[in-house]
GROMACS .gro file of C-alpha atoms in nm:
model
  491
    1UNK     CA    1  -0.010  -0.043  -0.039
    2UNK     CA    2   0.247   0.258   0.060
    3UNK     CA    3   0.435   0.144  -0.259
    4UNK     CA    4   0.097   0.217  -0.380
    5UNK     CA    5   0.044   0.550  -0.234
    6UNK     CA    6   0.426   0.651  -0.298
    7UNK     CA    7   0.327   0.562  -0.642
    8UNK     CA    8   0.060   0.724  -0.688
    9UNK     CA    9   0.191   1.122  -0.635
   10UNK     CA   10   0.319   1.123  -0.996
   11UNK     CA   11   0.012   1.036  -1.174
   12UNK     CA   12  -0.166   1.357  -0.971
   13UNK     CA   13  -0.030   1.643  -1.152
   14UNK     CA   14  -0.069   1.505  -1.541
   15UNK     CA   15  -0.484   1.485  -1.371
   16UNK     CA   16  -0.562   1.747  -1.197
   17UNK     CA   17  -0.346   2.047  -1.336
   18UNK     CA   18  -0.585   2.246  -1.498
   19UNK     CA   19  -0.843   2.149  -1.231
   20UNK     CA   20  -0.733   2.321  -0.933
   21UNK     CA   21  -0.569   2.678  -1.033
   22UNK     CA   22  -0.894   2.831  -1.082
   23UNK     CA   23  -1.087   2.667  -0.744
   24UNK     CA   24  -0.808   2.843  -0.560
   25UNK     CA   25  -0.624   3.137  -0.690
   26UNK     CA   26  -0.919   3.406  -0.690
   27UNK     CA   27  -1.068   3.412  -0.300
   28UNK     CA   28  -0.724   3.332  -0.084
   29UNK     CA   29  -0.452   3.636  -0.232
   30UNK     CA   30  -0.783   3.898  -0.211
   31UNK     CA   31  -0.745   3.986   0.174
   32UNK     CA   32  -0.346   4.121   0.193
   33UNK     CA   33  -0.477   4.342  -0.171
   34UNK     CA   34  -0.751   4.461   0.021
   35UNK     CA   35  -0.597   4.533   0.313
   36UNK     CA   36  -0.313   4.725   0.149
   37UNK     CA   37  -0.569   4.973   0.006
   38UNK     CA   38  -0.778   5.048   0.307
   39UNK     CA   39  -0.499   5.136   0.463
   40UNK     CA   40  -0.413   5.355   0.188
   41UNK     CA   41  -0.724   5.522   0.180
   42UNK     CA   42  -0.798   5.563   0.541
   43UNK     CA   43  -0.549   5.865   0.588
   44UNK     CA   44  -0.731   5.996   0.290
   45UNK     CA   45  -1.082   5.963   0.498
   46UNK     CA   46  -1.250   5.707   0.223
   47UNK     CA   47  -1.465   5.404   0.347
   48UNK     CA   48  -1.272   5.069   0.482
   49UNK     CA   49  -1.399   4.799   0.368
   50UNK     CA   50  -1.597   4.537   0.623
   51UNK     CA   51  -1.341   4.285   0.735
   52UNK     CA   52  -1.628   4.141   0.899
   53UNK     CA   53  -1.760   3.979   0.518
   54UNK     CA   54  -1.405   3.870   0.418
   55UNK     CA   55  -1.351   3.634   0.714
   56UNK     CA   56  -1.736   3.482   0.604
   57UNK     CA   57  -1.597   3.482   0.278
   58UNK     CA   58  -1.284   3.307   0.397
   59UNK     CA   59  -1.512   3.065   0.545
   60UNK     CA   60  -1.728   2.949   0.283
   61UNK     CA   61  -1.453   2.885   0.124
   62UNK     CA   62  -1.285   2.642   0.331
   63UNK     CA   63  -1.636   2.491   0.450
   64UNK     CA   64  -1.697   2.443   0.047
   65UNK     CA   65  -1.309   2.286   0.070
   66UNK     CA   66  -1.476   2.032   0.324
   67UNK     CA   67  -1.737   1.920   0.087
   68UNK     CA   68  -1.552   1.862  -0.161
   69UNK     CA   69  -1.302   1.684   0.066
   70UNK     CA   70  -1.528   1.369   0.033
   71UNK     CA   71  -1.608   1.411  -0.334
   72UNK     CA   72  -1.179   1.421  -0.345
   73UNK     CA   73  -1.151   1.103  -0.225
   74UNK     CA   74  -1.302   0.887  -0.407
   75UNK     CA   75  -1.119   1.085  -0.691
   76UNK     CA   76  -0.808   0.988  -0.507
   77UNK     CA   77  -0.927   0.648  -0.501
   78UNK     CA   78  -1.010   0.617  -0.881
   79UNK     CA   79  -0.649   0.862  -0.970
   80UNK     CA   80  -0.469   0.576  -0.701
   81UNK     CA   81  -0.610   0.280  -0.920
   82UNK     CA   82  -0.463   0.442  -1.240
   83UNK     CA   83  -0.159   0.585  -1.126
   84UNK     CA   84  -0.093   0.178  -1.025
   85UNK     CA   85  -0.182   0.155  -1.352
   86UNK     CA   86   0.032   0.374  -1.465
   87UNK     CA   87   0.317   0.356  -1.272
   88UNK     CA   88   0.269  -0.064  -1.277
   89UNK     CA   89   0.584  -0.150  -1.472
   90UNK     CA   90   0.830   0.114  -1.257
   91UNK     CA   91   1.071   0.075  -1.072
   92UNK     CA   92   1.045   0.193  -0.656
   93UNK     CA   93   1.385   0.363  -0.719
   94UNK     CA   94   1.273   0.595  -1.027
   95UNK     CA   95   0.857   0.682  -0.788
   96UNK     CA   96   1.090   0.752  -0.540
   97UNK     CA   97   1.305   0.998  -0.742
   98UNK     CA   98   1.064   1.161  -0.838
   99UNK     CA   99   0.817   1.235  -0.517
  100UNK     CA  100   1.165   1.370  -0.420
  101UNK     CA  101   1.207   1.575  -0.719
  102UNK     CA  102   0.811   1.761  -0.645
  103UNK     CA  103   0.925   1.814  -0.287
  104UNK     CA  104   1.207   2.003  -0.341
  105UNK     CA  105   1.039   2.203  -0.612
  106UNK     CA  106   0.732   2.252  -0.375
  107UNK     CA  107   0.973   2.380  -0.121
  108UNK     CA  108   1.231   2.582  -0.355
  109UNK     CA  109   0.839   2.767  -0.413
  110UNK     CA  110   0.805   2.808  -0.043
  111UNK     CA  111   1.129   2.995  -0.068
  112UNK     CA  112   1.057   3.187  -0.332
  113UNK     CA  113   0.711   3.300  -0.162
  114UNK     CA  114   0.849   3.365   0.173
  115UNK     CA  115   1.129   3.610  -0.014
  116UNK     CA  116   0.865   3.741  -0.242
  117UNK     CA  117   0.599   3.824   0.128
  118UNK     CA  118   0.917   4.023   0.280
  119UNK     CA  119   0.953   4.247  -0.046
  120UNK     CA  120   0.594   4.340  -0.095
  121UNK     CA  121   0.589   4.352   0.250
  122UNK     CA  122   0.866   4.684   0.252
  123UNK     CA  123   0.805   4.797  -0.037
  124UNK     CA  124   0.449   4.875   0.081
  125UNK     CA  125   0.583   5.050   0.377
  126UNK     CA  126   0.773   5.203   0.213
  127UNK     CA  127   0.437   5.320  -0.021
  128UNK     CA  128   0.262   5.406   0.244
  129UNK     CA  129   0.518   5.662   0.395
  130UNK     CA  130   0.527   5.838   0.044
  131UNK     CA  131   0.200   5.871   0.064
  132UNK     CA  132   0.177   6.002   0.403
  133UNK     CA  133   0.452   6.295   0.318
  134UNK     CA  134   0.248   6.370  -0.011
  135UNK     CA  135  -0.057   6.429   0.187
  136UNK     CA  136   0.163   6.622   0.417
  137UNK     CA  137   0.276   6.838   0.122
  138UNK     CA  138  -0.012   6.868  -0.043
  139UNK     CA  139  -0.211   6.986   0.298
  140UNK     CA  140   0.068   7.261   0.296
  141UNK     CA  141   0.041   7.326  -0.024
  142UNK     CA  142  -0.334   7.342  -0.017
  143UNK     CA  143  -0.245   7.627   0.352
  144UNK     CA  144  -0.008   7.835   0.147
  145UNK     CA  145  -0.271   7.922  -0.138
  146UNK     CA  146  -0.522   7.967   0.135
  147UNK     CA  147  -0.256   8.236   0.266
  148UNK     CA  148  -0.132   8.406  -0.111
  149UNK     CA  149  -0.515   8.441  -0.172
  150UNK     CA  150  -0.533   8.648   0.165
  151UNK     CA  151  -0.217   8.839   0.082
  152UNK     CA  152  -0.365   8.896  -0.290
  153UNK     CA  153  -0.698   9.068  -0.158
  154UNK     CA  154  -0.530   9.273   0.125
  155UNK     CA  155  -0.313   9.373  -0.149
  156UNK     CA  156  -0.570   9.494  -0.384
  157UNK     CA  157  -0.740   9.676  -0.076
  158UNK     CA  158  -0.440   9.855  -0.010
  159UNK     CA  159  -0.395   9.943  -0.366
  160UNK     CA  160  -0.737  10.068  -0.379
  161UNK     CA  161  -0.657  10.331  -0.047
  162UNK     CA  162  -0.353  10.402  -0.132
  163UNK     CA  163  -0.494  10.562  -0.433
  164UNK     CA  164  -0.787  10.721  -0.264
  165UNK     CA  165  -0.581  10.891  -0.035
  166UNK     CA  166  -0.311  10.993  -0.307
  167UNK     CA  167  -0.607  11.155  -0.525
  168UNK     CA  168  -0.762  11.305  -0.139
  169UNK     CA  169  -0.363  11.460  -0.086
  170UNK     CA  170  -0.415  11.619  -0.442
  171UNK     CA  171  -0.743  11.765  -0.391
  172UNK     CA  172  -0.612  11.912  -0.053
  173UNK     CA  173  -0.260  12.073  -0.207
  174UNK     CA  174  -0.494  12.175  -0.469
  175UNK     CA  175  -0.717  12.359  -0.191
  176UNK     CA  176  -0.457  12.471  -0.040
  177UNK     CA  177  -0.286  12.608  -0.354
  178UNK     CA  178  -0.579  12.784  -0.409
  179UNK     CA  179  -0.622  12.908  -0.094
  180UNK     CA  180  -0.286  13.008  -0.050
  181UNK     CA  181  -0.237  13.211  -0.402
  182UNK     CA  182  -0.638  13.429  -0.250
  183UNK     CA  183  -0.461  13.506   0.035
  184UNK     CA  184  -0.097  13.630  -0.090
  185UNK     CA  185  -0.394  13.831  -0.356
  186UNK     CA  186  -0.618  13.993  -0.061
  187UNK     CA  187  -0.263  14.086   0.143
  188UNK     CA  188  -0.151  14.225  -0.152
  189UNK     CA  189  -0.512  14.432  -0.252
  190UNK     CA  190  -0.524  14.509   0.157
  191UNK     CA  191  -0.108  14.695   0.164
  192UNK     CA  192  -0.206  14.849  -0.157
  193UNK     CA  193  -0.472  14.984   0.044
  194UNK     CA  194  -0.301  15.108   0.327
  195UNK     CA  195  -0.011  15.295   0.055
  196UNK     CA  196  -0.336  15.489  -0.085
  197UNK     CA  197  -0.482  15.547   0.317
  198UNK     CA  198  -0.108  15.643   0.409
  199UNK     CA  199  -0.110  15.856   0.105
  200UNK     CA  200  -0.469  16.064   0.206
  201UNK     CA  201  -0.352  16.429   0.399
  202UNK     CA  202  -0.535  16.324   0.648
  203UNK     CA  203  -0.224  16.177   0.805
  204UNK     CA  204   0.014  16.423   0.995
  205UNK     CA  205   0.241  16.605   0.818
  206UNK     CA  206   0.504  16.722   1.049
  207UNK     CA  207   0.604  16.431   1.350
  208UNK     CA  208   0.816  16.492   1.628
  209UNK     CA  209   1.142  16.330   1.702
  210UNK     CA  210   1.240  15.975   1.750
  211UNK     CA  211   1.527  16.018   1.971
  212UNK     CA  212   1.241  16.132   2.191
  213UNK     CA  213   1.013  15.900   2.113
  214UNK     CA  214   0.733  15.886   2.436
  215UNK     CA  215   0.594  15.897   2.735
  216UNK     CA  216   0.602  15.627   2.976
  217UNK     CA  217   0.303  15.520   3.289
  218UNK     CA  218   0.502  15.560   3.548
  219UNK     CA  219   0.275  15.262   3.663
  220UNK     CA  220   0.446  14.938   3.644
  221UNK     CA  221   0.303  14.643   3.377
  222UNK     CA  222   0.104  14.445   3.622
  223UNK     CA  223   0.237  14.093   3.699
  224UNK     CA  224  -0.097  13.908   3.631
  225UNK     CA  225  -0.439  13.919   3.537
  226UNK     CA  226  -0.741  13.684   3.573
  227UNK     CA  227  -0.864  13.518   3.277
  228UNK     CA  228  -1.127  13.731   3.181
  229UNK     CA  229  -0.939  14.014   3.165
  230UNK     CA  230  -0.643  14.059   2.954
  231UNK     CA  231  -0.287  14.343   2.952
  232UNK     CA  232  -0.223  14.540   2.675
  233UNK     CA  233  -0.009  14.809   2.530
  234UNK     CA  234  -0.136  15.131   2.371
  235UNK     CA  235   0.173  15.256   2.241
  236UNK     CA  236   0.237  15.614   1.973
  237UNK     CA  237   0.569  15.607   1.898
  238UNK     CA  238   0.547  16.008   1.911
  239UNK     CA  239   0.336  16.006   2.213
  240UNK     CA  240   0.397  15.704   2.516
  241UNK     CA  241   0.375  15.360   2.601
  242UNK     CA  242   0.042  15.265   2.829
  243UNK     CA  243  -0.069  14.998   2.999
  244UNK     CA  244  -0.450  14.891   3.001
  245UNK     CA  245  -0.590  14.580   3.151
  246UNK     CA  246  -0.917  14.533   3.016
  247UNK     CA  247  -1.247  14.293   2.976
  248UNK     CA  248  -1.282  14.054   2.794
  249UNK     CA  249  -1.624  14.155   2.702
  250UNK     CA  250  -1.504  14.531   2.714
  251UNK     CA  251  -1.577  14.734   2.362
  252UNK     CA  252  -1.253  14.900   2.277
  253UNK     CA  253  -1.439  15.247   2.191
  254UNK     CA  254  -1.404  15.315   2.566
  255UNK     CA  255  -1.063  15.192   2.567
  256UNK     CA  256  -0.964  15.437   2.318
  257UNK     CA  257  -1.153  15.700   2.443
  258UNK     CA  258  -0.950  15.632   2.765
  259UNK     CA  259  -0.683  15.717   2.560
  260UNK     CA  260  -0.727  15.992   2.358
  261UNK     CA  261  -0.847  16.180   2.691
  262UNK     CA  262  -0.487  16.125   2.838
  263UNK     CA  263  -0.312  16.234   2.594
  264UNK     CA  264  -0.531  16.597   2.606
  265UNK     CA  265  -0.475  16.563   2.934
  266UNK     CA  266  -0.138  16.653   2.887
  267UNK     CA  267   0.013  16.438   3.172
  268UNK     CA  268   0.011  16.099   3.051
  269UNK     CA  269   0.245  15.948   3.349
  270UNK     CA  270   0.047  16.110   3.589
  271UNK     CA  271  -0.171  15.837   3.654
  272UNK     CA  272  -0.169  15.448   3.585
  273UNK     CA  273  -0.411  15.308   3.335
  274UNK     CA  274  -0.419  14.961   3.454
  275UNK     CA  275  -0.794  14.908   3.583
  276UNK     CA  276  -1.126  14.927   3.441
  277UNK     CA  277  -1.263  15.185   3.651
  278UNK     CA  278  -0.997  15.371   3.505
  279UNK     CA  279  -1.104  15.352   3.162
  280UNK     CA  280  -1.517  15.385   3.206
  281UNK     CA  281  -1.423  15.722   3.407
  282UNK     CA  282  -1.212  15.835   3.085
  283UNK     CA  283  -1.546  15.672   2.899
  284UNK     CA  284  -1.790  15.994   2.843
  285UNK     CA  285  -1.496  16.219   2.757
  286UNK     CA  286  -1.560  16.371   2.386
  287UNK     CA  287  -1.183  16.451   2.255
  288UNK     CA  288  -1.091  16.833   2.207
  289UNK     CA  289  -0.800  16.833   1.990
  290UNK     CA  290  -0.592  16.450   1.922
  291UNK     CA  291  -0.752  16.216   1.749
  292UNK     CA  292  -0.587  15.877   1.688
  293UNK     CA  293  -0.690  15.641   1.478
  294UNK     CA  294  -0.619  15.252   1.625
  295UNK     CA  295  -0.421  14.953   1.452
  296UNK     CA  296  -0.366  14.560   1.573
  297UNK     CA  297  -0.135  14.304   1.341
  298UNK     CA  298  -0.217  14.588   1.046
  299UNK     CA  299  -0.551  14.551   1.042
  300UNK     CA  300  -0.763  14.893   1.193
  301UNK     CA  301  -1.008  14.856   1.469
  302UNK     CA  302  -1.350  14.947   1.574
  303UNK     CA  303  -1.487  15.059   1.819
  304UNK     CA  304  -1.762  14.893   1.815
  305UNK     CA  305  -1.594  14.532   1.853
  306UNK     CA  306  -1.452  14.362   2.204
  307UNK     CA  307  -1.133  14.236   2.296
  308UNK     CA  308  -1.251  13.878   2.290
  309UNK     CA  309  -1.401  13.992   1.917
  310UNK     CA  310  -1.057  14.090   1.814
  311UNK     CA  311  -0.870  13.858   1.932
  312UNK     CA  312  -0.649  13.996   2.135
  313UNK     CA  313  -0.424  13.846   2.432
  314UNK     CA  314  -0.179  13.918   2.664
  315UNK     CA  315   0.104  14.167   2.616
  316UNK     CA  316  -0.042  14.239   2.243
  317UNK     CA  317   0.058  14.596   2.160
  318UNK     CA  318  -0.208  14.845   1.985
  319UNK     CA  319  -0.057  15.104   1.746
  320UNK     CA  320  -0.184  15.375   1.762
  321UNK     CA  321  -0.143  15.739   1.505
  322UNK     CA  322  -0.214  16.079   1.572
  323UNK     CA  323  -0.397  16.239   1.251
  324UNK     CA  324  -0.391  16.657   1.239
  325UNK     CA  325  -0.621  16.916   1.101
  326UNK     CA  326  -0.346  17.093   0.886
  327UNK     CA  327  -0.611  17.341   0.795
  328UNK     CA  328  -0.558  17.517   1.085
  329UNK     CA  329  -0.345  17.857   1.077
  330UNK     CA  330   0.056  17.807   1.229
  331UNK     CA  331   0.025  17.975   1.510
  332UNK     CA  332  -0.287  17.823   1.645
  333UNK     CA  333  -0.202  17.637   1.941
  334UNK     CA  334  -0.205  17.206   1.922
  335UNK     CA  335  -0.175  17.169   2.267
  336UNK     CA  336  -0.203  17.335   2.572
  337UNK     CA  337   0.008  17.607   2.626
  338UNK     CA  338   0.207  17.469   2.951
  339UNK     CA  339   0.282  17.238   2.802
  340UNK     CA  340   0.364  17.418   2.401
  341UNK     CA  341   0.802  17.405   2.442
  342UNK     CA  342   0.829  16.990   2.560
  343UNK     CA  343   0.558  16.982   2.240
  344UNK     CA  344   0.769  17.208   2.043
  345UNK     CA  345   1.063  17.092   2.138
  346UNK     CA  346   1.023  16.712   2.047
  347UNK     CA  347   0.871  16.735   1.690
  348UNK     CA  348   0.984  16.710   1.397
  349UNK     CA  349   0.865  16.927   1.056
  350UNK     CA  350   0.983  16.672   0.830
  351UNK     CA  351   0.665  16.492   0.685
  352UNK     CA  352   0.928  16.264   0.448
  353UNK     CA  353   1.017  16.081   0.810
  354UNK     CA  354   0.660  16.029   0.914
  355UNK     CA  355   0.516  15.848   0.570
  356UNK     CA  356   0.808  15.657   0.568
  357UNK     CA  357   0.803  15.538   0.959
  358UNK     CA  358   0.433  15.493   0.843
  359UNK     CA  359   0.531  15.281   0.605
  360UNK     CA  360   0.841  15.049   0.763
  361UNK     CA  361   0.559  14.998   1.031
  362UNK     CA  362   0.277  14.821   0.769
  363UNK     CA  363   0.628  14.714   0.573
  364UNK     CA  364   0.716  14.479   0.875
  365UNK     CA  365   0.326  14.362   0.957
  366UNK     CA  366   0.292  14.218   0.549
  367UNK     CA  367   0.616  14.088   0.539
  368UNK     CA  368   0.556  13.942   0.879
  369UNK     CA  369   0.266  13.784   0.795
  370UNK     CA  370   0.392  13.648   0.435
  371UNK     CA  371   0.668  13.462   0.566
  372UNK     CA  372   0.456  13.294   0.797
  373UNK     CA  373   0.207  13.184   0.532
  374UNK     CA  374   0.514  13.073   0.275
  375UNK     CA  375   0.662  12.872   0.563
  376UNK     CA  376   0.348  12.696   0.625
  377UNK     CA  377   0.297  12.637   0.290
  378UNK     CA  378   0.615  12.517   0.236
  379UNK     CA  379   0.589  12.242   0.540
  380UNK     CA  380   0.296  12.087   0.429
  381UNK     CA  381   0.427  12.050   0.123
  382UNK     CA  382   0.683  11.889   0.242
  383UNK     CA  383   0.450  11.713   0.462
  384UNK     CA  384   0.249  11.586   0.167
  385UNK     CA  385   0.561  11.474  -0.027
  386UNK     CA  386   0.702  11.279   0.264
  387UNK     CA  387   0.338  11.105   0.289
  388UNK     CA  388   0.346  11.015  -0.077
  389UNK     CA  389   0.692  10.878  -0.109
  390UNK     CA  390   0.612  10.681   0.176
  391UNK     CA  391   0.262  10.563   0.031
  392UNK     CA  392   0.468  10.418  -0.257
  393UNK     CA  393   0.751  10.267  -0.043
  394UNK     CA  394   0.456  10.048   0.081
  395UNK     CA  395   0.348   9.907  -0.277
  396UNK     CA  396   0.639   9.851  -0.364
  397UNK     CA  397   0.757   9.621  -0.097
  398UNK     CA  398   0.385   9.510  -0.143
  399UNK     CA  399   0.426   9.475  -0.506
  400UNK     CA  400   0.794   9.238  -0.398
  401UNK     CA  401   0.629   9.053  -0.118
  402UNK     CA  402   0.347   8.946  -0.349
  403UNK     CA  403   0.604   8.835  -0.650
  404UNK     CA  404   0.829   8.664  -0.390
  405UNK     CA  405   0.558   8.437  -0.285
  406UNK     CA  406   0.431   8.372  -0.640
  407UNK     CA  407   0.771   8.228  -0.669
  408UNK     CA  408   0.743   8.055  -0.378
  409UNK     CA  409   0.398   7.888  -0.502
  410UNK     CA  410   0.536   7.792  -0.778
  411UNK     CA  411   0.801   7.639  -0.619
  412UNK     CA  412   0.611   7.443  -0.465
  413UNK     CA  413   0.346   7.307  -0.675
  414UNK     CA  414   0.623   7.201  -0.913
  415UNK     CA  415   0.764   6.951  -0.546
  416UNK     CA  416   0.361   6.829  -0.488
  417UNK     CA  417   0.305   6.723  -0.873
  418UNK     CA  418   0.648   6.552  -0.874
  419UNK     CA  419   0.543   6.405  -0.566
  420UNK     CA  420   0.157   6.248  -0.736
  421UNK     CA  421   0.354   6.143  -1.009
  422UNK     CA  422   0.593   5.976  -0.789
  423UNK     CA  423   0.323   5.820  -0.569
  424UNK     CA  424   0.115   5.711  -0.853
  425UNK     CA  425   0.397   5.518  -0.939
  426UNK     CA  426   0.439   5.326  -0.608
  427UNK     CA  427   0.069   5.228  -0.644
  428UNK     CA  428   0.131   5.121  -0.928
  429UNK     CA  429   0.395   4.891  -0.855
  430UNK     CA  430   0.242   4.795  -0.545
  431UNK     CA  431  -0.093   4.645  -0.752
  432UNK     CA  432   0.130   4.491  -0.992
  433UNK     CA  433   0.380   4.250  -0.674
  434UNK     CA  434  -0.057   4.216  -0.543
  435UNK     CA  435  -0.152   4.066  -0.836
  436UNK     CA  436   0.166   3.845  -0.874
  437UNK     CA  437   0.180   3.780  -0.483
  438UNK     CA  438  -0.148   3.626  -0.545
  439UNK     CA  439  -0.076   3.438  -0.843
  440UNK     CA  440   0.185   3.272  -0.665
  441UNK     CA  441  -0.064   3.153  -0.369
  442UNK     CA  442  -0.260   3.050  -0.605
  443UNK     CA  443   0.027   2.825  -0.778
  444UNK     CA  444   0.153   2.681  -0.458
  445UNK     CA  445  -0.168   2.615  -0.306
  446UNK     CA  446  -0.190   2.401  -0.589
  447UNK     CA  447   0.139   2.223  -0.608
  448UNK     CA  448   0.021   2.089  -0.256
  449UNK     CA  449  -0.278   1.991  -0.394
  450UNK     CA  450  -0.133   1.768  -0.641
  451UNK     CA  451   0.151   1.634  -0.444
  452UNK     CA  452  -0.116   1.497  -0.192
  453UNK     CA  453  -0.072   1.085  -0.185
  454UNK     CA  454  -0.359   0.979   0.089
  455UNK     CA  455  -0.680   1.148   0.254
  456UNK     CA  456  -0.411   1.187   0.596
  457UNK     CA  457  -0.190   1.378   0.419
  458UNK     CA  458  -0.443   1.618   0.243
  459UNK     CA  459  -0.631   1.668   0.632
  460UNK     CA  460  -0.262   1.809   0.758
  461UNK     CA  461  -0.228   2.014   0.410
  462UNK     CA  462  -0.610   2.169   0.479
  463UNK     CA  463  -0.542   2.186   0.842
  464UNK     CA  464  -0.235   2.439   0.754
  465UNK     CA  465  -0.397   2.624   0.518
  466UNK     CA  466  -0.685   2.646   0.804
  467UNK     CA  467  -0.424   2.791   1.041
  468UNK     CA  468  -0.296   3.056   0.794
  469UNK     CA  469  -0.583   3.171   0.612
  470UNK     CA  470  -0.656   3.219   1.030
  471UNK     CA  471  -0.322   3.374   1.086
  472UNK     CA  472  -0.405   3.626   0.791
  473UNK     CA  473  -0.747   3.692   0.925
  474UNK     CA  474  -0.658   3.786   1.270
  475UNK     CA  475  -0.372   4.054   1.052
  476UNK     CA  476  -0.620   4.170   0.863
  477UNK     CA  477  -0.832   4.288   1.222
  478UNK     CA  478  -0.526   4.405   1.414
  479UNK     CA  479  -0.445   4.640   1.119
  480UNK     CA  480  -0.792   4.724   1.065
  481UNK     CA  481  -1.041   4.705   1.302
  482UNK     CA  482  -1.444   4.629   1.267
  483UNK     CA  483  -1.717   4.814   1.308
  484UNK     CA  484  -1.899   4.861   1.691
  485UNK     CA  485  -2.156   4.596   1.724
  486UNK     CA  486  -1.978   4.312   1.542
  487UNK     CA  487  -1.656   4.089   1.608
  488UNK     CA  488  -1.376   4.154   1.539
  489UNK     CA  489  -1.283   3.740   1.395
  490UNK     CA  490  -1.462   3.412   1.369
  491UNK     CA  491  -1.283   3.208   1.115
   0.00000   0.00000   0.00000
């Protein structure tokens, strides 16, 4: 029987080779291929296949093989009879040598399969790592693209705002230029008007000498004043300089009447004129002989205005100009007799000098105001030029940053494309290896089934295959957890 059992193995390959590969080759290699796909798609948040369904398919396949085992025993018996008839003329040594060759070929196939499986495992791990890197790089590129879009939007808004600010600045500059030109024309017209007024014969033709310029009030200037009162100085170049303390609400006409009364009294230094009582006491007096014109910063003052309306502050100066009547006789006394000698002693008969003094006063006032206006205009022009220059530099800097970000985005896009191409190539290689692994596994199962000598050895082979399938099912369950409410293994 042993010789018969040994002689049945070489006859089996010729009979069962075309039948066995299609029955076992389609189901066994599927679990590793599905496992590779599920693990790869897990990282891309794709739905994973149900491992329980895969286990059920393996279990149904094992049950089908066990059912076929009873039928195969009869086929084995028939094949054994055919093998006996085929090897009846052969010697035991020839049968034994053929069996040894087949066994060596099976072991060699097992070693090659183990090597290929290790190689495929390493390639699969490398492909997983490459896929992870590609996903990270893609995420970085997406974040960079979003940031670039935000920067582009911000730059557009900044450019619009800069354009609007430049237009507003140009409008302001044009309005300021027109305003300054208008003010210069007004100043020129006022200056011409004042010169025409100076040529009027109402101004005095004879003025006192500037060497003996003024009567100074004997009272000293007060040190401080309240906020509702101001201390100002009234100056007549050929008469006197007096300090007055008046309320901001008091009309300037009362001050002018007090000054005129003091000058007509002929004693500017006898009483201090630093209180409102002095102004009010002299407010009702009407000038007898002298009349004066009062000016502040080159403008003639109206007696109906107040110090607050004119804008007079502490320590400001009001210039008083005496008006003389040249139609009177030369012998008529202009001042009281008791002071005639002192007034005649300090009087200058040159009308050109008086006119020149008045022109100098108005020229200084106008020149000071024009210089102030021109200085303010130059400062404003420099300020706007600096603002426009800074805005231009900001625009250039924003453009440079945008170009740099665009260049970086192009570089990252090229790297991402290369990584995706490499990833696709690795996936294709992995699928090819999985297909070759499935074919090799089918071939190995076919060889194991072909060299089966008896029912006992067939039982051992099926038990070995069952253990291998259980191990592979356990490995799949460890890598891919089953859904909730379903068992993790059941093979």
